[in-house]
Amino acid sequence: MSVLRDGSNVVSEGITKDLVQAVHDQEEMQAIQAPIVSSYNERIRPLLDCIDRLRNLKVTQEGIQLPTIVVVGDQSSGKSSVLESLAGISLPRGQGICTRVPLIMRLQSHPSPEPELSLEFNGRVVPTDEDHIAEAISVATDEIAGRSKGISNVPLTLIVKKNGVPDLTMVDLPGITRVPVHGQPEDIYEQISAIIMEYIKPEESIILNVLSATVDFSTCESIRMSQKVDKMGERTLAVVTKADKSSEGLLEKVTADDVNIGLGYVCVRNRIGDESYEEAQAVEASLFETHPFLSKIHKSMVGIPVLAQKLVQIQATIISKCLPDIVRKINDKLSTSVAELNKLPQQLKSVPEAVTAFMRIISSAKESLRKIFIRGEFDEYPDEKEMHCTARLAEMLSDYYEDLQLISIKVEQKQAFLEEEISILEEAKGISLPNFLPRTAFRTSLQKMVMAISATPAGFVNKFWEYLQGVLVPVLMKHSDNYPQLQPSIRRAAQNLVSKKREQSADWVSQIIEMEKLTDYTCNPEYSATWHDLMRSQDRFMIIMNDCTKSTSLVIDGIGEVEVGHLRNHLVVAQQAFDLKMRMTAYWKIVLRRLVDSMALHLLFSIQNLVNKDMETEMVNELNGTHGGALERMLEESPSIAGKRYRLNGSIKLLRESKEIVAEIMDKIAAYAD
């Protein structure tokens, strides 16, 4: 059973134990072999190979960072010379930027006396040799970044298998320059900075900062950049080049550590002219042994061999720290990608499959609409108050009732108390017994009141269906999001359906208004009770009317204070007018409530029919109507879904390959542990 599936604790303990032993073995080898030789034992070398293979797969594109030694430095800091000494090969030299692309250097100790060198870029492997490596790198760089002096973020991998080199993988980045030279883009500094920050920002990166002994460290641009992402220098190692050019005061500079280099300093001498690497090592060793200033620097801080040893140890530590987390991230990302792929709509291959998918859309949309329109459940839209439809409908009905009342009050306030009623009674009189309230007078008064508010119900239903369409269409679009080719038909069907329902409601409102104008009837006992309560004020009203010494104002319960002095000239009809007014007031309360209650019942019934029957019918008719062919269009997957499916399949393939690579290493660790 693979350790990859057994948890990160076992993995971490096994890796740490092996790496600690490997570092101990390396330290013993340092005492008996040439200092530059720093080879992993057979249990540790595969770990570095594992990281390199993951890097080749471009697993970082999935947001999984790999432990990396990143080499940065200002232009002319001696960065190339340091890398040449570590690798024992010649790199491109010249004026301006020599490294124009990220150069991934994979150094592997090789028992054969014949070195093996190759370049990997653009999906190709190009073998080369020590004599032609610099030229091969230049040619590959031109192919990647162009023949001008511009740069590119596309990496070039250099594999060096050579006897005596340390087992290391490093990424050499373009040297930092602020002033573009001829042929370089004006924003060369910004481009280089962006590449460097991309590589050094991850916590998994170790920053190898190359500094020249001839400059003030605090003024180096590479220091400023590394401090942005590693303020305390906990993952920064400094290499001080050209020690022989500025030896005086160097000890104080590296011991004072004014720029926070947490992993320490290593001072080196640059190879000069045609010196062989063996000659350069010997001269360097003698320099730090005999020089009056440089000999005072501790031996653990000088020389290319010490640098190689430190890098190997740091690399072992960072792999020990990161590999278990990489295992976890690969598994998590793979699970997420598979789950996301499974959520994508099934690729439809036939019309029956399209019909099934369409019916699923209708079914799921119905359930959502039942929740928000009928049951008042808002779990799908917890923070979108406009989608809380039962609450909004209740508020709309409340506002509707208030509007009806306000309009009624305004109508009554247009004329003095009872003037309208007296005018109606004057026109309704006929040859009949006195003291009988003409029914035509009541109906005339009622019709005027109904006409005054008739526009309000019609406006309300328009407002309601406009709101409902604003909810219905987004819900349908959400449920059909996976089939954008179907959405125009669904949107059109929803708009047509709402338009039909609006017309039905408008017809219903017209009928209701006409019925209220033609018929004065209620079985509600509240009418009689209210009328009797209001009529209690009639005796006081008549006393005021017949006694000119009395006050001309009257307080009527349910109406308020009214002025009645102007009615003394109409004593004959005043009592009938008062009765008509009180009957109309009592009945009008019933009418307004009936308008609101019936409106609520009508709209709820309409919503029920829309969700349960009308919507599905309208959708099917739309698909089969003049804009037909929508089901066939469902077979054509949308570009966005197809692109997403392609990306997810690519990610899953990459992550599964990565998982297999790491699983092999974990199983080996488990075997060694046993």
XYZ file of C-alpha atoms in Angstrom:
674
model
C 0.000 0.000 0.000
C 1.432 3.372 -1.010
C 2.582 5.655 1.783
C 1.040 8.487 -0.226
C -2.301 7.346 1.098
C -1.204 6.776 4.672
C -0.907 10.355 5.906
C 1.736 13.071 5.942
C 3.156 12.309 9.417
C 4.771 9.039 8.317
C 6.013 10.721 5.182
C 7.499 13.670 7.031
C 9.263 11.527 9.623
C 10.731 9.233 6.954
C 11.963 12.084 4.805
C 13.455 13.981 7.712
C 15.309 10.920 8.997
C 16.773 10.122 5.567
C 17.777 13.684 4.840
C 19.451 14.205 8.196
C 21.451 11.007 7.617
C 22.314 12.169 4.106
C 23.638 15.494 5.314
C 25.728 13.666 7.932
C 27.117 11.396 5.196
C 27.954 14.454 3.105
C 29.860 16.079 5.952
C 31.950 12.923 6.371
C 32.612 12.851 2.625
C 33.739 16.493 2.792
C 36.604 15.454 5.074
C 38.017 12.804 2.747
C 37.092 13.933 -0.781
C 37.577 17.018 -2.896
C 35.494 19.747 -1.254
C 33.244 20.372 -4.290
C 31.973 16.753 -4.311
C 28.634 16.584 -2.452
C 26.596 13.654 -3.707
C 23.347 12.376 -2.200
C 23.225 8.726 -1.255
C 20.917 6.411 -3.184
C 17.978 7.042 -0.854
C 18.011 10.843 -1.205
C 18.865 11.424 -4.854
C 15.366 10.244 -5.966
C 13.760 12.972 -3.843
C 15.461 15.678 -5.842
C 14.587 13.814 -9.049
C 10.977 13.759 -7.863
C 10.926 17.543 -7.439
C 12.577 18.013 -10.834
C 10.050 15.733 -12.518
C 7.205 17.660 -10.907
C 8.771 20.867 -12.161
C 9.002 19.440 -15.674
C 5.309 18.563 -15.493
C 4.651 22.233 -14.655
C 2.722 21.302 -11.527
C 3.219 24.903 -10.358
C 0.520 25.850 -12.881
C -1.904 24.142 -10.503
C -0.877 26.442 -7.651
C 1.420 23.833 -6.064
C 4.751 25.468 -5.265
C 7.949 23.413 -5.317
C 11.043 23.876 -3.137
C 13.440 25.855 -5.289
C 16.819 27.563 -4.931
C 16.432 30.834 -6.819
C 19.578 32.692 -7.850
C 19.223 36.488 -8.037
C 21.677 39.333 -8.298
C 22.291 42.733 -9.798
C 23.858 42.855 -13.235
C 27.656 42.346 -13.074
C 27.436 40.989 -9.521
C 29.349 37.849 -10.580
C 26.308 35.581 -10.623
C 27.378 33.644 -13.738
C 30.853 33.061 -12.311
C 29.401 31.493 -9.149
C 27.160 29.159 -11.150
C 30.028 28.205 -13.453
C 32.162 27.257 -10.459
C 29.373 25.117 -8.991
C 28.615 23.373 -12.294
C 32.142 23.241 -13.682
C 30.998 24.549 -17.090
C 31.075 27.815 -19.004
C 27.933 29.920 -19.298
C 27.249 32.709 -21.824
C 29.213 35.894 -21.118
C 29.126 39.357 -22.635
C 27.876 42.890 -22.224
C 24.365 43.486 -20.875
C 22.024 40.751 -19.726
C 23.479 37.281 -20.330
C 20.615 35.359 -18.742
C 17.451 36.378 -20.596
C 15.207 33.492 -19.508
C 14.867 31.544 -16.240
C 17.638 28.934 -16.473
C 16.809 25.806 -14.452
C 20.177 24.167 -13.682
C 19.960 20.517 -12.662
C 23.374 19.394 -11.397
C 23.839 15.660 -10.795
C 26.992 13.957 -9.581
C 27.926 11.399 -12.232
C 30.406 8.513 -11.762
C 31.447 8.487 -15.412
C 34.516 10.578 -16.326
C 32.630 11.774 -19.419
C 30.096 14.503 -18.531
C 26.596 14.449 -20.036
C 24.996 17.816 -20.817
C 21.647 18.590 -22.413
C 19.107 21.377 -22.765
C 15.334 21.011 -22.515
C 13.034 23.675 -23.978
C 9.909 23.920 -26.115
C 9.279 20.192 -25.644
C 12.687 19.213 -27.051
C 15.880 17.742 -25.606
C 19.102 19.001 -27.202
C 22.322 17.184 -26.240
C 25.516 19.270 -26.048
C 29.013 19.175 -24.516
C 31.298 21.328 -22.389
C 32.909 23.005 -25.362
C 29.637 24.108 -26.914
C 27.363 24.539 -23.894
C 27.581 28.353 -23.804
C 26.747 28.583 -27.513
C 23.906 26.058 -27.129
C 22.384 28.093 -24.286
C 22.595 31.274 -26.386
C 20.899 29.586 -29.349
C 18.121 28.161 -27.139
C 17.652 31.553 -25.461
C 17.296 33.243 -28.856
C 14.669 30.690 -29.832
C 12.707 31.298 -26.606
C 13.130 35.068 -26.126
C 14.037 36.232 -29.626
C 17.318 37.480 -31.039
C 16.968 40.960 -29.550
C 17.974 41.750 -26.004
C 14.490 41.222 -24.559
C 13.652 38.658 -21.879
C 11.066 35.893 -21.490
C 9.487 34.058 -18.578
C 9.568 30.726 -20.453
C 12.196 28.576 -18.679
C 15.178 26.768 -20.215
C 16.431 23.638 -18.407
C 20.127 22.770 -18.336
C 20.999 19.248 -17.147
C 24.604 18.702 -16.095
C 25.644 15.154 -15.167
C 29.287 15.414 -14.179
C 31.720 13.823 -11.776
C 32.371 16.090 -8.803
C 29.408 18.483 -9.029
C 26.980 18.827 -6.122
C 23.481 17.384 -6.465
C 21.557 20.634 -6.809
C 18.709 22.173 -8.744
C 18.765 25.951 -9.038
C 16.899 28.561 -11.067
C 19.115 31.336 -12.406
C 17.164 34.509 -13.171
C 18.123 37.525 -15.333
C 20.439 40.009 -13.652
C 18.738 43.172 -12.412
C 19.340 46.299 -14.477
C 17.569 49.642 -14.241
C 18.794 51.327 -17.420
C 17.871 49.664 -20.750
C 20.608 49.474 -23.333
C 20.160 49.543 -27.097
C 17.771 46.825 -28.183
C 16.185 46.338 -24.751
C 12.582 47.342 -24.001
C 12.070 50.526 -21.993
C 10.394 48.583 -19.187
C 13.207 46.020 -18.876
C 13.518 46.665 -15.139
C 9.806 46.080 -14.559
C 9.888 42.866 -16.633
C 12.889 41.471 -14.748
C 11.382 42.481 -11.395
C 8.123 40.701 -12.224
C 9.961 37.463 -13.086
C 12.115 37.617 -9.957
C 9.159 38.333 -7.656
C 7.202 35.445 -9.186
C 9.996 33.024 -8.304
C 11.068 34.339 -4.870
C 7.624 35.104 -3.431
C 6.584 31.498 -2.580
C 7.543 30.416 0.932
C 9.047 27.261 -0.587
C 11.750 29.269 -2.405
C 15.286 29.673 -1.046
C 16.847 32.922 -2.277
C 20.511 32.721 -3.241
C 21.405 36.414 -3.351
C 24.662 37.112 -5.205
C 26.345 40.325 -3.980
C 29.565 41.962 -5.085
C 32.065 42.735 -2.330
C 32.820 45.994 -4.126
C 29.407 47.576 -3.361
C 27.397 48.547 -0.315
C 25.024 45.591 0.247
C 22.170 47.851 1.355
C 22.139 49.556 -2.068
C 21.778 46.319 -4.029
C 18.501 46.001 -5.880
C 18.477 42.229 -5.317
C 18.556 42.819 -1.535
C 15.650 45.247 -1.786
C 13.599 42.699 -3.725
C 14.364 39.763 -1.442
C 13.492 41.832 1.633
C 10.052 42.486 0.157
C 9.186 38.795 0.413
C 11.608 37.665 3.150
C 11.927 40.627 5.485
C 13.814 38.768 8.210
C 15.988 36.866 5.735
C 14.909 33.468 7.045
C 15.185 31.893 3.579
C 17.963 34.028 2.092
C 21.587 32.963 1.640
C 24.116 35.553 0.405
C 27.127 34.804 -1.826
C 29.706 37.579 -1.770
C 31.737 37.566 -4.991
C 34.961 39.376 -5.921
C 36.304 39.000 -2.391
C 39.821 39.531 -3.676
C 38.832 42.869 -5.234
C 37.552 44.437 -2.012
C 39.047 42.513 0.872
C 39.441 45.296 3.404
C 36.366 45.594 5.622
C 34.699 42.520 4.151
C 34.817 40.671 7.467
C 32.915 43.501 9.128
C 30.316 43.589 6.331
C 29.453 39.885 6.535
C 29.463 39.727 10.330
C 27.497 42.914 10.911
C 24.675 41.628 8.681
C 22.978 44.982 8.204
C 20.648 43.564 5.542
C 19.236 40.527 7.422
C 20.676 37.450 5.722
C 19.234 34.682 7.873
C 21.017 31.731 6.235
C 24.403 33.417 6.378
C 27.118 34.570 3.970
C 29.650 32.725 1.840
C 32.549 34.723 0.358
C 34.073 33.471 -2.905
C 36.683 34.447 -5.467
C 35.680 34.702 -9.116
C 37.506 32.560 -11.661
C 39.782 34.715 -13.804
C 40.635 34.352 -17.502
C 41.632 30.867 -18.666
C 41.981 29.354 -15.214
C 40.702 25.822 -15.011
C 38.143 25.115 -12.323
C 40.701 23.067 -10.381
C 43.225 25.930 -10.573
C 40.586 28.449 -9.524
C 39.687 26.318 -6.470
C 43.322 26.058 -5.454
C 43.894 29.817 -5.800
C 40.696 30.504 -3.857
C 41.691 28.156 -1.041
C 45.151 29.783 -0.807
C 43.607 33.265 -0.865
C 41.378 32.642 2.151
C 44.240 30.895 3.981
C 46.960 33.525 3.503
C 45.385 36.890 2.745
C 45.883 39.314 5.656
C 42.210 40.353 5.711
C 40.365 37.434 4.147
C 42.075 34.810 6.296
C 40.306 36.288 9.326
C 36.896 35.231 7.943
C 35.746 31.923 9.448
C 36.348 28.908 7.216
C 32.617 28.075 7.314
C 31.969 31.280 5.372
C 34.472 31.064 2.498
C 34.916 29.140 -0.740
C 32.891 27.490 -3.476
C 33.060 24.061 -1.695
C 31.461 25.557 1.414
C 28.793 27.193 -0.746
C 28.065 23.856 -2.420
C 27.791 22.121 0.945
C 25.471 24.787 2.352
C 23.227 24.658 -0.707
C 22.999 20.857 -0.484
C 22.097 21.048 3.209
C 19.547 23.821 2.645
C 18.049 21.896 -0.250
C 17.734 18.774 1.918
C 15.997 20.764 4.631
C 13.531 22.497 2.324
C 12.582 19.214 0.623
C 12.058 17.633 4.043
C 9.781 20.497 4.994
C 7.809 20.794 1.758
C 7.341 17.313 0.308
C 4.601 16.153 2.733
C 2.722 19.368 2.045
C 3.137 18.837 -1.711
C 1.600 15.373 -1.316
C -1.382 16.878 0.493
C -1.829 19.694 -2.027
C -1.691 17.304 -4.983
C -4.389 15.117 -3.415
C -6.553 18.114 -2.474
C -6.213 19.758 -5.862
C -6.924 16.470 -7.646
C -10.067 15.870 -5.569
C -11.247 19.435 -6.215
C -10.626 19.193 -9.967
C -12.402 15.831 -10.246
C -15.366 17.166 -8.260
C -15.512 20.281 -10.441
C -15.366 18.171 -13.603
C -18.200 15.988 -12.321
C -20.306 19.105 -11.764
C -20.068 20.075 -15.417
C -23.071 19.140 -17.527
C -22.997 15.795 -19.221
C -21.900 15.998 -22.821
C -25.123 15.365 -24.754
C -24.926 13.054 -27.761
C -28.565 12.660 -28.832
C -31.878 14.506 -28.796
C -33.349 12.139 -26.141
C -30.421 12.999 -23.885
C -31.068 16.684 -24.580
C -34.749 16.237 -23.668
C -33.749 14.565 -20.403
C -31.364 17.404 -19.601
C -34.047 19.966 -20.450
C -36.575 18.295 -18.159
C -33.969 18.291 -15.376
C -33.583 22.040 -15.839
C -37.350 22.544 -15.609
C -37.628 20.270 -12.567
C -34.822 21.943 -10.626
C -36.067 25.425 -11.557
C -39.576 24.505 -10.390
C -38.274 23.421 -7.005
C -36.331 26.656 -6.585
C -39.376 28.718 -7.572
C -41.625 26.800 -5.180
C -39.169 27.627 -2.410
C -38.986 31.350 -3.043
C -42.494 32.032 -4.424
C -44.635 29.674 -2.357
C -42.882 28.243 0.709
C -40.831 31.291 1.564
C -37.518 29.422 1.810
C -34.463 31.495 0.928
C -31.547 29.118 1.458
C -30.514 29.450 -2.199
C -30.407 33.266 -1.981
C -29.734 34.078 1.679
C -28.316 37.572 1.095
C -30.371 38.682 -1.926
C -33.463 40.292 -0.411
C -35.096 40.836 -3.787
C -35.298 37.042 -4.088
C -37.223 36.712 -0.792
C -40.478 36.829 -2.700
C -43.099 36.029 -0.057
C -41.760 38.846 2.133
C -41.606 41.279 -0.787
C -45.159 40.353 -1.894
C -46.479 40.987 1.615
C -44.776 44.402 1.581
C -46.193 45.190 -1.848
C -49.744 44.313 -0.729
C -49.339 46.468 2.368
C -48.209 49.396 0.224
C -51.101 48.729 -2.144
C -53.633 49.024 0.705
C -52.016 52.249 1.920
C -52.149 53.705 -1.592
C -55.874 52.916 -1.846
C -56.522 54.602 1.504
C -54.500 57.696 0.595
C -56.358 58.118 -2.681
C -59.693 57.751 -0.883
C -58.728 60.424 1.639
C -57.653 62.803 -1.129
C -60.991 62.313 -2.897
C -62.925 63.189 0.274
C -60.767 66.239 0.946
C -61.518 67.808 -2.433
C -64.924 69.116 -1.198
C -66.368 70.286 2.085
C -68.097 67.792 4.356
C -71.315 66.364 2.777
C -71.244 68.701 -0.254
C -70.733 65.765 -2.619
C -73.503 63.761 -0.962
C -75.954 66.720 -1.079
C -75.218 67.219 -4.770
C -75.866 63.540 -5.469
C -79.134 63.556 -3.489
C -80.350 66.642 -5.323
C -79.898 64.849 -8.616
C -81.360 61.576 -7.358
C -84.660 62.994 -6.131
C -87.864 61.911 -7.826
C -91.572 61.418 -7.356
C -91.497 59.202 -4.296
C -92.151 59.146 -0.595
C -89.906 61.418 1.450
C -87.305 60.254 4.053
C -86.261 57.254 1.950
C -82.548 57.174 0.938
C -82.502 56.619 -2.859
C -80.416 53.563 -3.809
C -79.268 55.360 -6.935
C -77.622 57.986 -4.728
C -75.568 55.358 -2.904
C -74.526 53.661 -6.150
C -73.594 56.998 -7.722
C -71.384 57.840 -4.739
C -69.873 54.346 -4.841
C -69.111 54.565 -8.558
C -67.308 57.887 -8.127
C -65.140 56.395 -5.370
C -64.381 53.264 -7.390
C -63.457 55.320 -10.444
C -61.108 57.415 -8.317
C -59.050 54.378 -7.285
C -59.476 52.265 -10.457
C -55.983 52.998 -11.815
C -54.278 51.800 -8.641
C -55.091 48.049 -8.929
C -54.058 48.075 -12.602
C -50.760 49.751 -11.739
C -50.186 47.312 -8.922
C -50.519 44.192 -11.086
C -48.093 45.675 -13.619
C -45.622 46.379 -10.831
C -46.060 42.883 -9.412
C -45.498 41.029 -12.688
C -42.499 43.199 -13.476
C -41.021 42.211 -10.111
C -41.885 38.537 -10.653
C -40.200 38.548 -14.059
C -37.088 40.021 -12.415
C -36.996 36.976 -10.144
C -38.188 34.295 -12.552
C -35.667 34.981 -15.339
C -32.519 34.921 -13.131
C -33.636 31.668 -11.505
C -34.165 30.040 -14.896
C -30.840 31.417 -16.162
C -29.066 29.993 -13.123
C -30.487 26.512 -13.672
C -29.730 26.581 -17.404
C -26.276 28.115 -16.967
C -24.596 24.966 -18.272
C -26.494 25.250 -21.552
C -26.089 28.867 -22.723
C -27.305 27.880 -26.195
C -30.678 27.099 -24.575
C -30.912 30.293 -22.528
C -32.310 32.638 -25.213
C -35.274 30.291 -25.689
C -35.810 29.957 -21.941
C -35.597 33.720 -21.423
C -38.036 34.339 -24.258
C -40.468 31.741 -22.887
C -40.318 33.291 -19.404
C -40.955 36.797 -20.757
C -43.844 35.581 -22.921
C -45.362 33.738 -19.972
C -45.167 36.766 -17.683
C -46.690 38.921 -20.408
C -49.638 36.518 -20.679
C -50.089 36.384 -16.925
C -49.962 40.185 -16.770
C -52.726 40.417 -19.360
C -54.811 37.887 -17.419
C -54.364 39.920 -14.233
C -55.240 43.139 -16.043
C -58.466 41.543 -17.339
C -59.261 40.278 -13.863
C -58.711 43.743 -12.358
C -61.029 45.292 -14.953
C -63.732 42.798 -14.024
C -63.293 43.432 -10.333
C -63.545 47.185 -10.821
C -66.683 46.827 -12.920
C -68.269 44.513 -10.346
C -67.571 46.986 -7.543
C -69.129 49.798 -9.593
C -72.264 47.834 -10.443
C -72.934 45.979 -7.219
C -73.176 47.238 -3.654
C -73.226 44.143 -1.535
C -71.465 42.574 1.439
C -72.373 39.928 3.960
C -69.724 41.242 6.310
C -71.449 42.216 9.591
C -68.757 44.852 10.122
C -70.595 47.062 7.651
C -73.728 47.334 9.792
C -71.752 47.657 13.013
C -69.602 50.459 11.622
C -72.617 52.276 10.197
C -74.415 52.165 13.546
C -71.339 53.494 15.340
C -71.015 56.354 12.905
C -74.730 57.210 13.095
C -74.457 57.887 16.833
C -73.166 61.322 15.867
C -76.280 62.155 13.796
C -78.298 63.651 16.716
C -75.420 66.022 17.639
C -75.088 66.881 13.962
C -78.787 67.843 13.684
C -78.674 69.884 16.929
C -75.781 71.937 15.527
C -77.637 72.325 12.258
C -80.817 73.699 13.952
C -79.137 75.865 16.630
C -77.134 78.735 15.227
C -75.651 79.448 18.662
C -73.853 76.118 18.686
C -70.309 75.544 17.478
C -70.080 74.697 13.777
C -67.576 71.852 14.235
C -68.376 68.229 14.992
C -66.157 65.313 16.013
C -67.298 62.031 14.460
C -65.771 58.781 15.691
C -63.918 57.097 12.810
C -63.846 60.271 10.704
C -62.527 63.040 12.926
C -63.413 66.708 13.311
C -65.474 68.234 10.491
C -66.895 71.709 9.779
C -70.707 71.694 9.307
C -71.709 75.378 9.430
C -71.991 75.620 5.640
C -74.726 72.925 5.703
C -77.369 75.078 7.532
C -78.653 76.201 4.164
C -79.417 72.552 3.266
C -81.463 71.460 6.272
C -83.922 69.524 4.090
C -81.350 67.064 2.767
C -78.646 67.369 5.435
C -79.962 64.436 7.478
C -80.131 62.187 4.392
C -76.694 63.357 3.264
C -75.271 62.489 6.688
C -76.814 59.010 6.481
C -75.461 58.521 2.926
C -71.986 59.620 4.023
C -71.907 57.210 6.963
C -73.175 54.292 4.874
C -70.564 55.027 2.203
C -67.796 55.312 4.804
C -68.715 51.977 6.400
C -69.067 50.201 3.048
C -65.898 51.708 1.547
C -63.777 50.106 4.245
C -65.201 46.757 3.152
C -64.505 47.552 -0.526
C -60.866 48.490 0.045
C -60.163 45.369 2.078
C -61.959 43.251 -0.496
C -59.796 44.712 -3.266
C -56.624 43.871 -1.340
C -57.775 40.425 -0.207
C -58.956 39.384 -3.656
C -55.743 40.737 -5.187
C -53.667 38.605 -2.804
C -55.705 35.494 -3.595
C -55.535 36.130 -7.322
C -51.766 36.632 -7.365
C -51.035 33.596 -5.192
C -53.251 31.480 -7.405
C -51.519 32.854 -10.504
C -48.090 32.077 -9.032
C -49.134 28.528 -8.220
C -50.345 27.970 -11.770
C -47.256 29.585 -13.255
C -44.851 27.367 -11.330
C -46.778 24.107 -11.447
C -48.276 24.158 -14.949
C -47.857 27.200 -17.150
C -44.067 27.507 -17.074
C -43.354 24.007 -18.337
C -45.998 24.311 -21.048
C -44.629 27.641 -22.228
C -41.061 26.298 -22.310
C -42.020 23.262 -24.372
C -44.061 25.395 -26.776
C -41.131 27.773 -27.197
C -38.709 24.933 -27.980
C -41.118 23.493 -30.558
C -42.277 26.828 -31.959
C -40.905 29.294 -34.477
C -37.589 29.456 -32.643
C -37.256 25.663 -32.565
C -34.046 23.714 -32.750
C -33.009 24.568 -29.210
C -32.765 20.909 -28.229
C -30.466 20.247 -31.167
C -28.375 23.242 -30.128
C -27.948 21.670 -26.699
C -25.849 18.978 -28.374
C -23.318 21.687 -29.257
C -21.373 22.315 -26.057
C -20.740 25.999 -25.393
C -17.165 27.270 -25.834
C -16.917 28.250 -22.154
C -17.991 24.805 -20.913
C -15.838 23.029 -23.493
C -12.853 25.154 -22.508
C -13.420 24.491 -18.833
C -13.776 20.747 -19.445
C -10.529 20.764 -21.449
C -8.656 22.640 -18.708
C -9.958 20.373 -15.963
C -9.066 17.214 -17.889
C -5.574 18.612 -18.422
C -5.222 19.447 -14.728
C -6.454 16.019 -13.664
C -4.039 14.284 -16.031
C -1.134 16.382 -14.739
C -2.074 15.887 -11.080
C -2.479 12.128 -11.486
C 0.948 11.908 -13.074
C 2.322 14.026 -10.229
C 0.642 11.779 -7.702
C 2.222 8.702 -9.270
C 5.662 10.330 -9.213
C 5.375 11.223 -5.538
C 3.828 7.844 -4.693
C 6.908 6.075 -6.067
C 9.149 8.108 -3.787
C 6.916 7.629 -0.768
C 6.838 3.880 -1.296
C 10.642 3.832 -1.450
C 10.786 5.758 1.819
C 8.416 3.261 3.394
C 10.593 0.384 2.126
C 13.730 1.969 3.598
C 11.908 2.593 6.893
C 10.964 -1.092 7.065
